[in-house]
Short mmCIF file of C-alpha atoms and ligand atoms in Angstrom, two decimals:
data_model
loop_
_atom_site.label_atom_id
_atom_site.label_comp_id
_atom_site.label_asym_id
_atom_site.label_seq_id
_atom_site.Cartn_x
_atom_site.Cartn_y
_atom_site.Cartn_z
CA UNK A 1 282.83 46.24 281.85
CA UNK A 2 282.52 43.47 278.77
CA UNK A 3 284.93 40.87 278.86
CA UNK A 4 287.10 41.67 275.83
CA UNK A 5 287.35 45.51 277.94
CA UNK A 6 288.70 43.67 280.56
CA UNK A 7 292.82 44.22 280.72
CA UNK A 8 295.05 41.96 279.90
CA UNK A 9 297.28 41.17 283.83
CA UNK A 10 300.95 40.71 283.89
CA UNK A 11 302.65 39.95 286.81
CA UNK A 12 306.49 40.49 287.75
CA UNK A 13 308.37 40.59 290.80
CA UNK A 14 309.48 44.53 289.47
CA UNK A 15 310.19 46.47 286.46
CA UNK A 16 311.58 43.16 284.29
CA UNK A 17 308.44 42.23 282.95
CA UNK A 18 308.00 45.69 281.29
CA UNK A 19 309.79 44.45 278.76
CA UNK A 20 307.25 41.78 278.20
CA UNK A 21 304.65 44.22 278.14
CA UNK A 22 306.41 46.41 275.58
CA UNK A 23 306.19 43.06 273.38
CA UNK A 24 302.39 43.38 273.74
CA UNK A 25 301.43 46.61 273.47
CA UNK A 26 303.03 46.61 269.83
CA UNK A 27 301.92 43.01 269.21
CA UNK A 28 298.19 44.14 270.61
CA UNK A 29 298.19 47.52 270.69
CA UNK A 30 294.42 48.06 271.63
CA UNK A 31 293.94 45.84 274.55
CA UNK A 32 293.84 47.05 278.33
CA UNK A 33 296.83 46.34 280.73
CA UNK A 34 297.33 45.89 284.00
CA UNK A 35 300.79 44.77 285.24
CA UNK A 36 301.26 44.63 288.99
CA UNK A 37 304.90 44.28 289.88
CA UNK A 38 305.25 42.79 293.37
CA UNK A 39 308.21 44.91 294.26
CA UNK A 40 308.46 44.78 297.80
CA UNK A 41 309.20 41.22 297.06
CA UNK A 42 312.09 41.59 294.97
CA UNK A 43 314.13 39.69 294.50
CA UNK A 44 312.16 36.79 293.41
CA UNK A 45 315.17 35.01 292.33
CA UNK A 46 316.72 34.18 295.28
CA UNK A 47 313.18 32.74 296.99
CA UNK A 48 313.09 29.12 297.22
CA UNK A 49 310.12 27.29 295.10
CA UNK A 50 307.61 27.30 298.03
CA UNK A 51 308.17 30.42 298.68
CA UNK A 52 307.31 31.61 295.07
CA UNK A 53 304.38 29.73 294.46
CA UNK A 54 302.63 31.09 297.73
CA UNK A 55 303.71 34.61 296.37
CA UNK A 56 302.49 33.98 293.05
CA UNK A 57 299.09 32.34 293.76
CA UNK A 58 298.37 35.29 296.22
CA UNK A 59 299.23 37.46 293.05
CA UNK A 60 297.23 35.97 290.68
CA UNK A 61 294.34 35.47 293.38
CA UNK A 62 294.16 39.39 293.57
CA UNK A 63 294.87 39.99 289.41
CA UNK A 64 291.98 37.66 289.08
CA UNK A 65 289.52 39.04 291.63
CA UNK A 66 290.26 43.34 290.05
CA UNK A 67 288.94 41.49 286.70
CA UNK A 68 291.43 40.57 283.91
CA UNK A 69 290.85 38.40 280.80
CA UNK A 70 294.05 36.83 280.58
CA UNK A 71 297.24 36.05 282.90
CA UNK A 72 300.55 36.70 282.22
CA UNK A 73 303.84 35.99 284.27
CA UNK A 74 306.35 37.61 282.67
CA UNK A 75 308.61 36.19 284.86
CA UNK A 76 310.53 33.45 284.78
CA UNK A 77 311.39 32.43 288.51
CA UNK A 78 307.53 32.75 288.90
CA UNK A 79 306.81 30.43 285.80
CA UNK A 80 309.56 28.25 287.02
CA UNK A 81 308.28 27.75 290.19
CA UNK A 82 304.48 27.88 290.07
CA UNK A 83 303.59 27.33 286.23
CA UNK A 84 301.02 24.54 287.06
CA UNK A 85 299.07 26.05 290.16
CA UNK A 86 298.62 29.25 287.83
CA UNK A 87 297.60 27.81 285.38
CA UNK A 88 294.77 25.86 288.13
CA UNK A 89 294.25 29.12 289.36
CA UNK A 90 293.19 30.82 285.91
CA UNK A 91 291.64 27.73 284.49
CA UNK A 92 289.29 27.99 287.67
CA UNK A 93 288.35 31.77 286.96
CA UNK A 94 287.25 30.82 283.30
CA UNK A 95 290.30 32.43 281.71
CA UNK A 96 293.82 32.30 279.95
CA UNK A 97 297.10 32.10 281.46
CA UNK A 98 300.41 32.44 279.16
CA UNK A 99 303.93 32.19 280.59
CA UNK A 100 307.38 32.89 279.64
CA UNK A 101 309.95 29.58 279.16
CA UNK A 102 308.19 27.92 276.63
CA UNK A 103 308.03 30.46 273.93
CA UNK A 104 311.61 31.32 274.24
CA UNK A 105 312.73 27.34 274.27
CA UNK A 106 311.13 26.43 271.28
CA UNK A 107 312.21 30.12 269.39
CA UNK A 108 315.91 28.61 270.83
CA UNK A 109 316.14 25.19 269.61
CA UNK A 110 314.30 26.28 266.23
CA UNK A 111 317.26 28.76 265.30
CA UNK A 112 320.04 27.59 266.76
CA UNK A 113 322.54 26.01 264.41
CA UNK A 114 325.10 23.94 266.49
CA UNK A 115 322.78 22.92 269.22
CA UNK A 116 324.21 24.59 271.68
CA UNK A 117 322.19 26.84 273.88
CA UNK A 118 322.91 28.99 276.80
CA UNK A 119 320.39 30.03 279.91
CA UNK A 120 321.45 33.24 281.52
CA UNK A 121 318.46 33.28 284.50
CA UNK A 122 318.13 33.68 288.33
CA UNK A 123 319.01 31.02 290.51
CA UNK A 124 315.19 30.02 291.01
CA UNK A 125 314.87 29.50 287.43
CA UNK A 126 317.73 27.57 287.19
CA UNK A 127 317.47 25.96 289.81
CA UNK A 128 313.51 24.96 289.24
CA UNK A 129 314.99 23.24 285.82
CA UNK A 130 312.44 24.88 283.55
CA UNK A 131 314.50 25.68 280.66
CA UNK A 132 316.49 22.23 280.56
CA UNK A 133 312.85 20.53 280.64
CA UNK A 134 311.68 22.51 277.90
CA UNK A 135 314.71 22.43 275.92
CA UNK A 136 314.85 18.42 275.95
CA UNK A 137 311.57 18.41 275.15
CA UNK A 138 312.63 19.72 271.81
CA UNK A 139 313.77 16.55 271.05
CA UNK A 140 317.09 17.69 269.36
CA UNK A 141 319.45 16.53 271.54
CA UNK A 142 320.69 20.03 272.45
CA UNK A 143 323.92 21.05 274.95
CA UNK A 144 322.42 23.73 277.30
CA UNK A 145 324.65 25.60 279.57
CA UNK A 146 322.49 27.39 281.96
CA UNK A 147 324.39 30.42 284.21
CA UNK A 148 322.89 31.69 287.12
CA UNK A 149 323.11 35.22 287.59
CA UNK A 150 322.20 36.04 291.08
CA UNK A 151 323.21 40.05 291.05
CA UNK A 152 322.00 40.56 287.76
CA UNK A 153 318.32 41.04 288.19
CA UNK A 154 319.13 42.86 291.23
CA UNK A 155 321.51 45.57 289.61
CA UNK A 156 318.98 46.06 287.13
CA UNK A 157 315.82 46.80 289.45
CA UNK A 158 318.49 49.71 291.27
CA UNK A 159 318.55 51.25 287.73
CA UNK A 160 321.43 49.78 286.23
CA UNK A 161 324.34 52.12 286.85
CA UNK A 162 327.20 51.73 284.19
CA UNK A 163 329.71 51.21 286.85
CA UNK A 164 333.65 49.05 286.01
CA UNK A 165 332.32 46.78 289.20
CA UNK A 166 328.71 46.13 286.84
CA UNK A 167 330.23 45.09 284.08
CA UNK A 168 332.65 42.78 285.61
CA UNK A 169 329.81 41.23 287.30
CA UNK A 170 328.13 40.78 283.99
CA UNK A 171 331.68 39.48 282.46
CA UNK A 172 331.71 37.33 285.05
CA UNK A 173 328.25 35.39 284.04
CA UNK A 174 328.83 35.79 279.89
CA UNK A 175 332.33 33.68 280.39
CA UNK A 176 331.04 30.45 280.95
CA UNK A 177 328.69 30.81 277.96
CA UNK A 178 331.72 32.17 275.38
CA UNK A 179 334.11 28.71 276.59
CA UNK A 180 330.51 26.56 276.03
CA UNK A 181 330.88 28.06 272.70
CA UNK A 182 327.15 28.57 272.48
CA UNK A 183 325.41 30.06 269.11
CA UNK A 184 321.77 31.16 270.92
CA UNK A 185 321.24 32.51 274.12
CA UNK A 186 318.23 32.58 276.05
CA UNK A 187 317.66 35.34 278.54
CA UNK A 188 315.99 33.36 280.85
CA UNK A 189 314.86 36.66 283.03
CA UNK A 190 312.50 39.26 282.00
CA UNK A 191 314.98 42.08 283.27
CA UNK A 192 317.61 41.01 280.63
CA UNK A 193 316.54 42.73 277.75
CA UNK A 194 317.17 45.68 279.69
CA UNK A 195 320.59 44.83 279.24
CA UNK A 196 321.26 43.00 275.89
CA UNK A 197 323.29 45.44 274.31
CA UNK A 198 326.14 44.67 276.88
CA UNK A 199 325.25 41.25 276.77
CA UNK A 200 325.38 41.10 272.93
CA UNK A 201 329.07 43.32 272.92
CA UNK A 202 330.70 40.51 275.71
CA UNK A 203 329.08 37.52 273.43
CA UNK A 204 330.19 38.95 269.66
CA UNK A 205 327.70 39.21 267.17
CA UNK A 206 327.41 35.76 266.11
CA UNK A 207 325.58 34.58 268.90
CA UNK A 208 321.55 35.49 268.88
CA UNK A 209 319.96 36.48 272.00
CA UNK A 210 315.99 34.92 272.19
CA UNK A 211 313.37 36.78 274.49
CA UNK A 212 310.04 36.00 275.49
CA UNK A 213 308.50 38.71 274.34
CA UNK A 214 306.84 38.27 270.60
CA UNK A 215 306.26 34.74 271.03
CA UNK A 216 304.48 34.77 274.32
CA UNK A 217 301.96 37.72 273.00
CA UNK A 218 301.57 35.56 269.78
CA UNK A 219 300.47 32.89 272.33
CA UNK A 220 298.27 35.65 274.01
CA UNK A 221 296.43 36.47 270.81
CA UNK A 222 295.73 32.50 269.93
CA UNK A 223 293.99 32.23 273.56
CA UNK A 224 292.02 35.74 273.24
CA UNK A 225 290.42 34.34 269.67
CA UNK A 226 289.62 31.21 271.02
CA UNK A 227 288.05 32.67 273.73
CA UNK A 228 286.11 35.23 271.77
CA UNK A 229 287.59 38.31 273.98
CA UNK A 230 290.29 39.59 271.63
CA UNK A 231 290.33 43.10 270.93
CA UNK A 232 290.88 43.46 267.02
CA UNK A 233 291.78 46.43 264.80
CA UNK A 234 290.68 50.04 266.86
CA UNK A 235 292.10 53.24 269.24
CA UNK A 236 294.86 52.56 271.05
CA UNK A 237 293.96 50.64 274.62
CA UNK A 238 295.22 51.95 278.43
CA UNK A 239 297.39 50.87 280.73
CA UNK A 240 297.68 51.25 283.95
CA UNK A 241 300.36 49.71 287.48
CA UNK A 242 300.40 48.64 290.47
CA UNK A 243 303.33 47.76 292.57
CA UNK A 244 303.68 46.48 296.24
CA UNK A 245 306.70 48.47 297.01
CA UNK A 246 307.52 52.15 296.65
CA UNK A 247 305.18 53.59 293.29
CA UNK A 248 307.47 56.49 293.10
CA UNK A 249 310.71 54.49 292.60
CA UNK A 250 308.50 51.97 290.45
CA UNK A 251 307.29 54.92 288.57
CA UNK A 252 310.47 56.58 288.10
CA UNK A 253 312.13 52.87 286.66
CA UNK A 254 309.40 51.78 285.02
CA UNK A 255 309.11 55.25 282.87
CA UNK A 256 313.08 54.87 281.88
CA UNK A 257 312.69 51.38 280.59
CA UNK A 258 309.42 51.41 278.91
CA UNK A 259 310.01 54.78 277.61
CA UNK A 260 306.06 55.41 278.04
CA UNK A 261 304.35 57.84 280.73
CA UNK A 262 303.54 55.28 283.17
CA UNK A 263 300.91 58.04 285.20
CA UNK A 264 300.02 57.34 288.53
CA UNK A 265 301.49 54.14 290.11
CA UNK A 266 298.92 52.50 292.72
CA UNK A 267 300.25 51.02 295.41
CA UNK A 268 298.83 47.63 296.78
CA UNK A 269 299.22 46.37 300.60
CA UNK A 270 300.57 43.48 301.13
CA UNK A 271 298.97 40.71 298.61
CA UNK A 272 297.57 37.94 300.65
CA UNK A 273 299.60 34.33 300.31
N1 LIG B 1 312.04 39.15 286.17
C1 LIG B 1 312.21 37.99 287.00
C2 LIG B 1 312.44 36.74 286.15
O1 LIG B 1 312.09 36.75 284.98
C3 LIG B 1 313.31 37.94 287.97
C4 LIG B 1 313.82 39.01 288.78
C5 LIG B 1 313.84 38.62 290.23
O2 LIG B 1 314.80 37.99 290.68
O3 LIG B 1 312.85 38.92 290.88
O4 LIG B 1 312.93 35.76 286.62
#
């Protein structure tokens, strides 16, 4: 296979970074994917920072060795955690790496009009300080409010059921970030998308909600050129999934929220750390 034929890996610890993916295959639409969603892993929001940077370079180890062209984590606890030793990792296989956090900060502090920014994410990405590091690097002088959400993610990945108890939960996480009085909102968790309408109804309208998605595969493109492997104007490319949990359940999840066939899920054994 040619390098630009090579697929394009993303890497989540489930189904969240399908929404990431979504963002590329409209932003790209005929370069290959591969997205390998370590679900027998999940949650990685509650792991500690060791723990997720053993997990991700063991990840991104076996991405690299099937052949891709380009990284991706399309997660945030990952990038939080182990942004630097991926970025090693790819820059030692001769290829790309783009992450999520970044994009999203800089989309933040460019719109937002009072300065003040919320971070709805998992505890690792909170925790890891990602967000507030990228934010201040904006140099604005901006008041973040970051929430942890620890069931959110969690509630998501079991399919999201539209139960009173849910949305209290999410009620619960949205108040701090209505008395901050915020005017952006970053969803600091690939899953969240999933769930921005009921995000969007508890915050009002006013207040805009900022994804990774379009800016990370606008970062995506910039590496491919430079690299001389992007896929330009033709058919429409595959995409195919692995998952380290149960493919039928990833299958069945990852078919509702992409709202593409996702065909036969392989399953991987357990990815060396
Ligand atoms: N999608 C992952 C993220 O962006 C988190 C979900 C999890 O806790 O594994 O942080």
């Amino acid at each position: 296979m040619s390098a630009p034929d090579l697929p394009i890996a993303l890497l989540d610890s489930g189904v969240g970074g399908l929404t990431v993916l979504h963002e590329f295959l409209v932003s790209l639409p005929s370069e290959n994917y591969l997205y390998l969603g370590d679900s027998a892993y999940f949650p990685y929001g509650t792991k500690s920072q060791a723990e997720l940077r053993g997990r991700v370079a063991g990840n991104l180890g076996y991405l690299i060795e099937r052949g891709a062209k380009l990284l991706v984590l399309a997660c945030n606890s990952a990038a939080t955690a182990a942004l630097e030793p991926a970025r090693e990792l790819a820059e030692a296989a001769g290829i790309g790496l783009v992450a999520v956090i970044e994009p999203e900060a800089e989309i933040a502090a460019t719109i937002s009009a009072s300065g003040r920014i919320g971070v709805l994410a998992t505890p690792a990405t909170v925790r890891g300080g990602g967000y507030r590091r990228a934010l201040n690097a904006q140099g604005r002088g901006l008041t973040v409010t970051e929430v942890a959400a620890p069931d959110l993610a969690p509630i998501i990945e079991q399919g999201f059921p539209f139960s009173d108890d849910v949305v209290e939960t999410v009620r619960g996480y949205v108040a701090p970030l209505r008395d901050a009085a915020i005017d952006t909102l970053i969803l600091g968790c690939t899953h969240y998308p999933l769930v921005a309408p009921m995000l969007q109804r508890m915050l009002g309208r006013d207040v805009r909600l900022v994804t990774a998605g379009h800016a990370i595969a606008a970062a995506a493109q910039r590496r491919l050129e430079a690299d001389g492997t992007l896929i330009g104007d033709g058919p429409e490319g595959t995409y195919s999934f692995i998952c380290s949990g149960d493919p039928d359940r990833f299958r069945e999840l990852g078919t509702r929220f992409l709202q593409l066939p996702l065909g036969a899920v392989e399953q991987v054994a357990t990815i060396p750390t």
